[in-house]
Amino acid sequence: MDKDLSSDYIRKRKIKKIIRYLIVFAFFIILFLSFRAIINPSIKRSRIRTAFAEIGSIEGSITASGIVVPEFEQVITSPFTSTIDSVFHKAGDKIEFGEPILKLNNEFTMIAYNKLQDEYEMKINKKNQLKLNLERLLIDLRSEYEIMGLRIESLEAKVKAQEHIYEFGGGAKVNLDQAILHLKIAKLEQQQMGLKIENHEKSLQADLKELDLSIKIHENNIFELEKRLELAKAKSVRNGVITWVKDNIGENVNQGEIIARIADLDKFKIESKISDIHAAKLIVGNPIKARVNDIDLSGKISSIEPTIINGIITFFVELEDKTNEMLRSNLRVDVFVITSSKDNVVRVKNGPFINGSGKQDIFVIQGNKAIRRTVNIGATNFDYAEIENGVKEGEEVIISDMEDYIHYKELKIK
């Protein structure tokens, strides 16, 4: 016998059925909305940034990172191994030209210097003594040479006399021959004396030249030590500010070790770094713009480091306004190396929508829609991008990153 269904049971079945219908209905609503979004995609106005195309000039540039550094910095190093005797200034002190910062102990260097001075004076005395002795010898030899000349004149007179006597039959032939022989011997002796004098003169010049060379070496060594002793005073070569000083009195320092740094904090330059893929575009003299706290300062590349380290090129920028009040040591700035310049072009503010130069797709606002267009991007810099075709002056361009929507021909703007 069949039982009657309770009212609670019937009510629960109705509720379950209604819930199933609602789930199916919601599923179809979601499916419809998704299909509609695919067919007619949209984007909120608040999610995009736009800019209006305009006519103007543009400078093509590549971007480098930069840091402001003093135009002049003196690095003082220890001229020899020593210890710090005295410190006259601390970091941050202003200093004038020729003013000492610290003093190094120079005791051992002074000993070496005095020894060189003594050796130098000894060599000077040796040179003078050698020159005096050789000159005396040459004087004696030249006197003998002159005496030999007088003897030759006497012998020549005797030969003529013997020839005259022999010619008139008053003398023997042997006497004439003997006179001629004595004359020949005297001439040979004088000739030998002349060679001896010449050799002594050459020897004198060679010895003096050797001594002069040795003296010159000593002079250079003395001059070098004098320079080191002067450098040990650690003087500033111009007015500036001490940025760092080794100020521990009694501390050992090695030769070549940095003991102080002085900078001119009134004038600055920029040390810049950029990837070596841009090496061909970097030329000394190229114009640049340095962005310092939203202010652009003009300048040019003054020098390029010859070595590439880890794919990075370092170059230095000389600014036209080296004393601008915005410049501070160690301030980081953007440096734009200008590679080209164009006038009267269609340009738009730069943004993530740009993906290099050449042909690419962008979106242009028309009413409540964003229409995809294929354009050609020309010169670009940090501020602007040139659009060579596809966009006219006054048109509104989406400059946000639209990579996720680039496959749509158009978007609805909400």
Short mmCIF file of C-alpha atoms in Angstrom, two decimals, residues 77-86 103-109 232 248-257:
data_model
loop_
_atom_site.label_atom_id
_atom_site.label_comp_id
_atom_site.label_asym_id
_atom_site.label_seq_id
_atom_site.Cartn_x
_atom_site.Cartn_y
_atom_site.Cartn_z
CA THR A 77 99.61 58.63 -2.31
CA SER A 78 102.54 57.85 -0.06
CA PRO A 79 105.82 58.35 -2.00
CA PHE A 80 107.59 55.73 0.12
CA THR A 81 106.94 53.23 2.89
CA SER A 82 106.62 55.19 6.10
CA THR A 83 104.46 56.08 9.09
CA ILE A 84 102.13 59.03 9.68
CA ASP A 85 103.83 61.65 11.86
CA SER A 86 101.23 64.43 11.91
CA LYS A 103 103.21 64.71 7.30
CA LEU A 104 104.94 61.39 6.76
CA ASN A 105 108.06 60.28 8.61
CA ASN A 106 110.99 60.82 6.22
CA GLU A 107 113.94 59.79 8.44
CA PHE A 108 115.15 56.86 6.32
CA THR A 109 114.58 58.73 3.08
CA ALA A 232 105.67 63.42 1.87
CA ASN A 248 95.70 57.54 12.36
CA ILE A 249 98.98 58.97 13.64
CA GLY A 250 101.70 56.32 13.80
CA GLU A 251 99.97 54.03 11.30
CA ASN A 252 102.19 52.35 8.72
CA VAL A 253 101.63 53.19 5.06
CA ASN A 254 103.09 51.45 2.03
CA GLN A 255 104.56 53.14 -1.02
CA GLY A 256 101.73 54.03 -3.42
CA GLU A 257 99.01 53.71 -0.75
#
